[in-house]
mmCIF file of C-alpha atoms in Angstrom:
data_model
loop_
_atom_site.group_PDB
_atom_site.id
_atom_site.type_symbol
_atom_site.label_atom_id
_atom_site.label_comp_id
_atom_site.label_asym_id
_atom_site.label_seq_id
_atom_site.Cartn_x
_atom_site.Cartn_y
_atom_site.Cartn_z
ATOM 1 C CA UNK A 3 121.490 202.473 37.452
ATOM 2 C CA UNK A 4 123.331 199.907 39.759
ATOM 3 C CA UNK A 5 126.011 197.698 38.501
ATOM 4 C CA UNK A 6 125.161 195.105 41.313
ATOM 5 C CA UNK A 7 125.082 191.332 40.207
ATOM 6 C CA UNK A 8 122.352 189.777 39.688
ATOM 7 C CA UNK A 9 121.839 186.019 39.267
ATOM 8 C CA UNK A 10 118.445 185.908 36.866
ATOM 9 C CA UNK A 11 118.393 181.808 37.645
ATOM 10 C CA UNK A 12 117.481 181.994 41.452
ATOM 11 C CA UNK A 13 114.457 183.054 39.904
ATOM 12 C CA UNK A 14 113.658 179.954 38.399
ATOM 13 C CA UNK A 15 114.803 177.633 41.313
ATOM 14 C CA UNK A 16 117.614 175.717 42.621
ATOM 15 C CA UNK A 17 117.624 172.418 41.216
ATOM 16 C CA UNK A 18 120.353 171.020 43.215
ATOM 17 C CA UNK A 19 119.064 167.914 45.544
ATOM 18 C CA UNK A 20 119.801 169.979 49.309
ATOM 19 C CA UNK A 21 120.161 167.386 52.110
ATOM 20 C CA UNK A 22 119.260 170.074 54.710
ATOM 21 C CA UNK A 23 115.621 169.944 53.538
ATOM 22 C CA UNK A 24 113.489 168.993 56.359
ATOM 23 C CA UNK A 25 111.568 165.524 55.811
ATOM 24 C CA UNK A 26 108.026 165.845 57.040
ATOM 25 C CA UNK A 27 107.368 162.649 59.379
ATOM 26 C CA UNK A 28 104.483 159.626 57.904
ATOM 27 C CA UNK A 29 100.839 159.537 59.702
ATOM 28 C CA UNK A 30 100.538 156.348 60.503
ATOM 29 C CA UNK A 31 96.501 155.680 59.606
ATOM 30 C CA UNK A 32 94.755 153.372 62.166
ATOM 31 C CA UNK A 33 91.398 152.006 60.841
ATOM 32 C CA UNK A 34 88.611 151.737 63.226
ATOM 33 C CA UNK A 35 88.096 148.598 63.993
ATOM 34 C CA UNK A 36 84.668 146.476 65.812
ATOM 35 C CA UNK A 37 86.340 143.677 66.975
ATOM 36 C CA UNK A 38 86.600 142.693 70.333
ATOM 37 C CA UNK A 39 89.917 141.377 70.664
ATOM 38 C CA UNK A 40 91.577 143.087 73.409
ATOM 39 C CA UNK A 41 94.205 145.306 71.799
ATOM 40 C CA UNK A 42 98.068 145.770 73.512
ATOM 41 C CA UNK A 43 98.078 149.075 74.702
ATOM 42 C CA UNK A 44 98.097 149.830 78.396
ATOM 43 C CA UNK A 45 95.059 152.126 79.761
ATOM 44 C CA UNK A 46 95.411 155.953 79.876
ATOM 45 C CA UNK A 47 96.087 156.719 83.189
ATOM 46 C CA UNK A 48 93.153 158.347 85.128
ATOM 47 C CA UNK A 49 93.197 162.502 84.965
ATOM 48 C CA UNK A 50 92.721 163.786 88.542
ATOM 49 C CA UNK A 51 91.519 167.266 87.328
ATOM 50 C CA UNK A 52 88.557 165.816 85.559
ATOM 51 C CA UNK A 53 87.303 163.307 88.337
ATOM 52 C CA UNK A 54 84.039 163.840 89.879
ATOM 53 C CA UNK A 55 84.158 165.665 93.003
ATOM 54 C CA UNK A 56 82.151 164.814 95.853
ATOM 55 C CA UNK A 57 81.170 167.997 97.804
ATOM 56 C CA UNK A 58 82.579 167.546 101.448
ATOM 57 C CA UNK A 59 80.279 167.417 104.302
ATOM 58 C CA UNK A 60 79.062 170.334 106.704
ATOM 59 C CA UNK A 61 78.171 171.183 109.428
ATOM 60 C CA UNK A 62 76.740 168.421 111.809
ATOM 61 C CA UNK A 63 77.018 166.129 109.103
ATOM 62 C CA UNK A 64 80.766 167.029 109.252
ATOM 63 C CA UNK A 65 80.641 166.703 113.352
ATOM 64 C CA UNK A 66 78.816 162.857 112.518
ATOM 65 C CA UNK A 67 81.108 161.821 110.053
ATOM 66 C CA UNK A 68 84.495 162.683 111.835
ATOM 67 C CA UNK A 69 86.568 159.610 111.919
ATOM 68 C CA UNK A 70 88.531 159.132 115.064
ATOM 69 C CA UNK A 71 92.608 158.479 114.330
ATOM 70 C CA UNK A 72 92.736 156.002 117.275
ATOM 71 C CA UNK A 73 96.298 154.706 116.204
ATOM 72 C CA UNK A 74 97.512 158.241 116.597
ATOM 73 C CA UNK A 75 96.116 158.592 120.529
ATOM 74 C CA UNK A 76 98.499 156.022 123.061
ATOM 75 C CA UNK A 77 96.152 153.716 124.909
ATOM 76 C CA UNK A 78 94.929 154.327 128.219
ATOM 77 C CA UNK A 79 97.253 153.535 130.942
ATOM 78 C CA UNK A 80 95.874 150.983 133.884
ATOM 79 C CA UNK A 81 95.157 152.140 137.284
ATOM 80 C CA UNK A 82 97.840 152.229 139.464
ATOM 81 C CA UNK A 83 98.254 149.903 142.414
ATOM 82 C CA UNK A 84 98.715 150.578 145.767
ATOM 83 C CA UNK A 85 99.954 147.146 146.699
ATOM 84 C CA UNK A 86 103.253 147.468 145.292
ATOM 85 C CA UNK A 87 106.752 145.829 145.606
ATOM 86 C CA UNK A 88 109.488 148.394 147.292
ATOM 87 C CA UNK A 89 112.238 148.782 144.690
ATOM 88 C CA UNK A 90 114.267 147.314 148.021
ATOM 89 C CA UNK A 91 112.437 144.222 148.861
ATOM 90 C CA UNK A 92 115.387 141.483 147.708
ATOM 91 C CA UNK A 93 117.932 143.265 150.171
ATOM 92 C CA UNK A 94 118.412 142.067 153.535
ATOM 93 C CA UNK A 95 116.963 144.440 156.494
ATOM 94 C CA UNK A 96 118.415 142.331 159.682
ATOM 95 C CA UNK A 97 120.989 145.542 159.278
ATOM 96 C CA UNK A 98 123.815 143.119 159.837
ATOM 97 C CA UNK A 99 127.041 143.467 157.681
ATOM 98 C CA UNK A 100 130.481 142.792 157.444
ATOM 99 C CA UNK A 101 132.687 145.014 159.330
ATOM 100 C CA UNK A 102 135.307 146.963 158.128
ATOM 101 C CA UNK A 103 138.146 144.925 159.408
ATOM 102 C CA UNK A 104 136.939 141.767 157.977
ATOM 103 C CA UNK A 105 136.794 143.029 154.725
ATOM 104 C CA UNK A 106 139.905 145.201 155.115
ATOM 105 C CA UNK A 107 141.972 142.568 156.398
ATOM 106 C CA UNK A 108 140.260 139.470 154.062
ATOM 107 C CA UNK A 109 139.317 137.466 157.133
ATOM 108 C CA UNK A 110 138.687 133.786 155.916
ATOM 109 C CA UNK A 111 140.278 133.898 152.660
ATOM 110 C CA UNK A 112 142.397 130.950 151.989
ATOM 111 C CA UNK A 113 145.983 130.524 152.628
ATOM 112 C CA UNK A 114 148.741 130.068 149.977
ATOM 113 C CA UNK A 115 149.278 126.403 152.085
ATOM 114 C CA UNK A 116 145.922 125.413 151.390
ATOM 115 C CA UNK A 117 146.141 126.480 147.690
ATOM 116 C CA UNK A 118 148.728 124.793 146.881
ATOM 117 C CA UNK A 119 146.909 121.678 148.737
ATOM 118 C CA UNK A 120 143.899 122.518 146.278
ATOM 119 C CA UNK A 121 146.162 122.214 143.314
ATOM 120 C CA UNK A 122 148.147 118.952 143.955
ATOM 121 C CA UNK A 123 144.650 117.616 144.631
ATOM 122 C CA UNK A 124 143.161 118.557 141.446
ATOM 123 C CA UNK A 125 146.347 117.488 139.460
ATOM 124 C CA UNK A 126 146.435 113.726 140.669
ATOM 125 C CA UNK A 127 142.510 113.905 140.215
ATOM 126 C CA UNK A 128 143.204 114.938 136.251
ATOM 127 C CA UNK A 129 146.510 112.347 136.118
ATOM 128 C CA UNK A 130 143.820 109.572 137.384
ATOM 129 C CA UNK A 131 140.949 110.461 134.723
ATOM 130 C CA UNK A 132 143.495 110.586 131.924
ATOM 131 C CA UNK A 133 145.189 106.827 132.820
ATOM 132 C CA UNK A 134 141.139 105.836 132.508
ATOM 133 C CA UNK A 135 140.980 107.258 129.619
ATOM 134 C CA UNK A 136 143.894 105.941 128.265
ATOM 135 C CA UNK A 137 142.736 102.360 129.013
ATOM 136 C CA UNK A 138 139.116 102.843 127.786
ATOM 137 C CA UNK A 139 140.980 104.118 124.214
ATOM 138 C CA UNK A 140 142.872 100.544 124.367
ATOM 139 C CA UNK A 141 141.585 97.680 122.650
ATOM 140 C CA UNK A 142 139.155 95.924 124.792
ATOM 141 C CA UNK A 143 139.526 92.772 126.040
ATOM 142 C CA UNK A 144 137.312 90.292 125.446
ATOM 143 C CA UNK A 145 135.585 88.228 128.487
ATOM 144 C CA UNK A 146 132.934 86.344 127.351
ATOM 145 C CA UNK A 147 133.510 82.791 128.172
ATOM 146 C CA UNK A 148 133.903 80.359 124.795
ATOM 147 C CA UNK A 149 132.659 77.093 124.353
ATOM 148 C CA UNK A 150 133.262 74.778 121.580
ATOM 149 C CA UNK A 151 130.465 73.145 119.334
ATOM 150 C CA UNK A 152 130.878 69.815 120.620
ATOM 151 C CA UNK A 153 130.645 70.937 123.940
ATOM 152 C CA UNK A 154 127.419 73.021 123.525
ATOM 153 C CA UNK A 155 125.737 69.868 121.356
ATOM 154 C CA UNK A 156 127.009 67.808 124.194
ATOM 155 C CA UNK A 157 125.642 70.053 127.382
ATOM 156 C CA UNK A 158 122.162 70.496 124.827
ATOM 157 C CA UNK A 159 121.985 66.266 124.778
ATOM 158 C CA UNK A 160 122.342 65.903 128.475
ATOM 159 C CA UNK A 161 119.553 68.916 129.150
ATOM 160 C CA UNK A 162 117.230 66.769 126.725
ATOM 161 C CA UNK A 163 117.478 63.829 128.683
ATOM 162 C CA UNK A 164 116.824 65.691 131.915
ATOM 163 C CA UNK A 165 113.979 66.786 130.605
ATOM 164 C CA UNK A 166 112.448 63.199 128.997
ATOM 165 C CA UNK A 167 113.671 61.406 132.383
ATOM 166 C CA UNK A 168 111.110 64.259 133.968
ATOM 167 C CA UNK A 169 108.563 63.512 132.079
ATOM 168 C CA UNK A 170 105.696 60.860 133.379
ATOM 169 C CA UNK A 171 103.503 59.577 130.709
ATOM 170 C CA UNK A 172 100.271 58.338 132.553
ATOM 171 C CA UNK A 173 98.490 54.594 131.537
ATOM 172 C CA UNK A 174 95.419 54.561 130.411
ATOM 173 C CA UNK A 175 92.763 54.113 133.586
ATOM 174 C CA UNK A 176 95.919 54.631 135.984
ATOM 175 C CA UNK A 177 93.908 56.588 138.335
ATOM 176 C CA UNK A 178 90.784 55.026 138.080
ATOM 177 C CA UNK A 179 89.512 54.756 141.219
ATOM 178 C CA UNK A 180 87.179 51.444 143.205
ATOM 179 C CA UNK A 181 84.250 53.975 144.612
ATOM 180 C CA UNK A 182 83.045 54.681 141.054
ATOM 181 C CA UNK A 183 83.041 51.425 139.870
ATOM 182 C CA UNK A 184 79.094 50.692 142.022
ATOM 183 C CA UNK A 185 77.800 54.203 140.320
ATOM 184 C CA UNK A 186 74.725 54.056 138.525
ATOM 185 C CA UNK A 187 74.338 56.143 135.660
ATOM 186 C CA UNK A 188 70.923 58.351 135.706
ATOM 187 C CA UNK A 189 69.064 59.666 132.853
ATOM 188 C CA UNK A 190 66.415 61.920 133.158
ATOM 189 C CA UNK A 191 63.175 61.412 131.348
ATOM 190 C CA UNK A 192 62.148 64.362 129.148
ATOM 191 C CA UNK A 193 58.641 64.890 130.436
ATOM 192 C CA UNK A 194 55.737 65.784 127.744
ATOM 193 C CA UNK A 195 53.311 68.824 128.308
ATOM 194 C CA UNK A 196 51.228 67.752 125.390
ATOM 195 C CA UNK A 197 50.761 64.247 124.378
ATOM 196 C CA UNK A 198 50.415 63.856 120.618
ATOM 197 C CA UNK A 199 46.441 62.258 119.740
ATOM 198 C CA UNK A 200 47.803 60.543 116.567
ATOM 199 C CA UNK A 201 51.128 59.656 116.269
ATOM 200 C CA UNK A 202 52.520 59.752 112.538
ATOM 201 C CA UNK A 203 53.559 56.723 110.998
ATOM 202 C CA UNK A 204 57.467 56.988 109.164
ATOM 203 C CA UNK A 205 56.852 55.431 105.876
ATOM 204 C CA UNK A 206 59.717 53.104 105.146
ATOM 205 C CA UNK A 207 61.331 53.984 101.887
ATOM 206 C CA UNK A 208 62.556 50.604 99.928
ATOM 207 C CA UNK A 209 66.373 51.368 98.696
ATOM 208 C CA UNK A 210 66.386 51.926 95.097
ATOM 209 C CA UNK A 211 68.494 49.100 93.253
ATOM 210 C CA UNK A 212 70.224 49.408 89.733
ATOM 211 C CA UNK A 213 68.823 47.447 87.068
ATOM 212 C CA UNK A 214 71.325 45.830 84.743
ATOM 213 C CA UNK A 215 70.553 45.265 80.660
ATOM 214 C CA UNK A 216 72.078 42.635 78.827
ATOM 215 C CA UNK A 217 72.359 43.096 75.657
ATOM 216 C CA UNK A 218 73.881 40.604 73.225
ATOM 217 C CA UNK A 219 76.094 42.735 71.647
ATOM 218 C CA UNK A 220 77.836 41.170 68.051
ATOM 219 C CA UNK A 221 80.591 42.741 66.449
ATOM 220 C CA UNK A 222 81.714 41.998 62.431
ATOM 221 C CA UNK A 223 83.087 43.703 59.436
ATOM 222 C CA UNK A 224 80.437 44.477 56.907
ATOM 223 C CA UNK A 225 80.250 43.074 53.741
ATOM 224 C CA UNK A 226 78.959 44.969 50.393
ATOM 225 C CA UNK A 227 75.458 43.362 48.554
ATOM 226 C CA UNK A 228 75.628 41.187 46.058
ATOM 227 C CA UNK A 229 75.014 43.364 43.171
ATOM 228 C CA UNK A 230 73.461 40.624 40.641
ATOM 229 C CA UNK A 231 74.107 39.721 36.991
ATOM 230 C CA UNK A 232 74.872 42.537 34.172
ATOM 231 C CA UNK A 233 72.896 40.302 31.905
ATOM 232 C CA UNK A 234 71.367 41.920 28.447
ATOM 233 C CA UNK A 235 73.081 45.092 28.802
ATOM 234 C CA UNK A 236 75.151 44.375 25.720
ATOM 235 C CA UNK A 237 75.970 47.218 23.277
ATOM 236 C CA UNK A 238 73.868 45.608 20.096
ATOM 237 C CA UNK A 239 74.215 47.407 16.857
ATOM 238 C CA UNK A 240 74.375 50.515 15.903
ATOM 239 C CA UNK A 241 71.227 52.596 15.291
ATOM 240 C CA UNK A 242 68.720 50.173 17.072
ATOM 241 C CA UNK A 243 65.558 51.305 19.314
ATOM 242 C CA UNK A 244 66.341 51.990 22.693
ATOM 243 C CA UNK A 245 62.420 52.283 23.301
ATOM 244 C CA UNK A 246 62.711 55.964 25.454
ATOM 245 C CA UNK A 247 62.146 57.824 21.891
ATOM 246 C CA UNK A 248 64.378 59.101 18.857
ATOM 247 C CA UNK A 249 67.358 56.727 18.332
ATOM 248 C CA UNK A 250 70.507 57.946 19.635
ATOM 249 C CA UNK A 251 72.812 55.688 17.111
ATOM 250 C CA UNK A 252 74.510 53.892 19.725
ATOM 251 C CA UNK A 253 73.187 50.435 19.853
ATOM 252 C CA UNK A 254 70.400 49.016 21.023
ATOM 253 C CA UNK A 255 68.325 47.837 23.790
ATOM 254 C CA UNK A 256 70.244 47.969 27.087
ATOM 255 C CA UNK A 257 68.628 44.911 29.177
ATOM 256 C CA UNK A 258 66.694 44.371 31.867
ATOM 257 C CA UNK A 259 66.719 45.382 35.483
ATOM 258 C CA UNK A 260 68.940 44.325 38.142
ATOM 259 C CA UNK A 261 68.456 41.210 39.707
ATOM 260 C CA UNK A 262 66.131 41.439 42.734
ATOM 261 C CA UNK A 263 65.772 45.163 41.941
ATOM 262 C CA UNK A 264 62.100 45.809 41.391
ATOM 263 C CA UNK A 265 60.864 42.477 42.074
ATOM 264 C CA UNK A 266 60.773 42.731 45.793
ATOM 265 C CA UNK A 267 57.644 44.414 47.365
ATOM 266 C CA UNK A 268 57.479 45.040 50.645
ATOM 267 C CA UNK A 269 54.913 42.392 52.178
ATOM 268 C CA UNK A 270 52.181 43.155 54.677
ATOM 269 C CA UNK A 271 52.307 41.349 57.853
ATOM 270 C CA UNK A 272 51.253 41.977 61.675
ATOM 271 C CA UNK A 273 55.578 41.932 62.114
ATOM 272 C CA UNK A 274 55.439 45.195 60.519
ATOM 273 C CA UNK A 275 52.385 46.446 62.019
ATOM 274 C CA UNK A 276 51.928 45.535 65.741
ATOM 275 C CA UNK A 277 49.196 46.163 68.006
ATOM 276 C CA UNK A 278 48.925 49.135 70.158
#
């Protein structure tokens, strides 16, 4: 028999929330889909290990299908000429040089006398070009010659008249001359290759003239028709006959016609009816 704790709970399970418990990570469930709507993943990139293999040519077919590496090879050099410059061609061969001495002893180098001449030379030369250029920065004069308006209008008159005293307007028949005064003047007859048989008349149109209506034109106010007497159109009693059917029970008989009004026919005369 042991006397070694024993803790009869572990058993059953520790109930106590452990942080160190691993979390197993979501599956994210994609649905298949049959639309065609292009979806934003990039394309699996190609596997080179399962890509067909073409079996490489053999033999002659290998000797047909070599490809020459013509940028590997230099290109062919040209000929060679035999007409060729010597590398000495530009140098002199009279075989005539300068001697020693001369070149030893500077024969016809300048002297220190004609230097010095050189110098003053070029100094006045720079002392001259600077005065010009001192006057050409100076204001410039001006040298145009002036004239006053009156003057110019004056010299412009006196050209003008020079000009109309030059001018000669010629007369009318001023150089007519005697000799052509006998000429005859000639006209020459148009001569006819076919004479006409029957020569057509020009009727001779009359001018039309404007005919003038009078008319006797009369101008006056117009007066309104006598309208004749109102005679027997009095009220009369009450209740009377008025003769057109039931009694209306406002008087009575409400007169004759109008004077003129119905009496007047139109008459038939040859006025009214002329001949055609």
């Amino acid at each position: 028999m042991s006397f070694e704790n024993k803790n009869l709970y572990h058993l059953l399970g520790n109930d106590v929330e452990d942080d160190s418990t691993p979390i197993l990570a979501t599956k994210e469930v994609v649905r298949n889909t049959t639309s065609s709507k292009k979806a934003d993943v990039p394309p699996p990139s190609a596997d080179p290990a399962k890509a067909k293999k073409k079996a490489k040519p053999t033999g002659n077919e290998a000797a047909l299908k070599n490809k020459p590496n013509n940028k590997e090879v230099s290109a062919p050099s040209s000929t060679p000429s035999k007409h060729y410059k010597k590398p000495f061609d530009r140098h002199s061969r009279s075989g005539k040089t300068d001697s020693g001495k001369k070149i030893k002893q500077s024969w016809g180098q300048k002297s220190a006398v004609d230097l010095e001449v050189e110098a003053e030379a070029d100094g006045a030369t720079d002392a001259a070009t600077g005065l010009e250029e001192d006057a050409e920065s100076a204001d410039p004069v001006d040298t145009t010659p002036k004239k006053s308006l009156a003057d110019y209008i004056a010299e412009l008159e006196l050209k003008q008249k020079e000009l109309d005293g030059a001018k000669k307007v010629r007369q009318a028949n001023e150089g007519a001359e005697s000799k052509w005064a006998s000429a005859e003047k000639i006209e020459k007859a148009q001569q006819g290759y076919v004479e006409p048989s029957v020569v057509k008349k020009a009727k001779a149109k009359a001018p039309k003239e404007k005919k003038f209506l009078e008319i006797d034109a009369k101008f006056a106010d117009s007066e309104p028709a006598p309208r004749g007497d109102f005679g027997g159109r009095g009220r009369g009693g009450r209740g009377g006959n008025r003769g057109r059917g039931a009694p209306r029970g406002r008087g009575g008989n409400r007169g004759g016609a109008r004077d003129g009004a119905g009496s007047a026919k139109p008459t038939v005369d040859d006025k009214n009816f002329p001949s055609l």
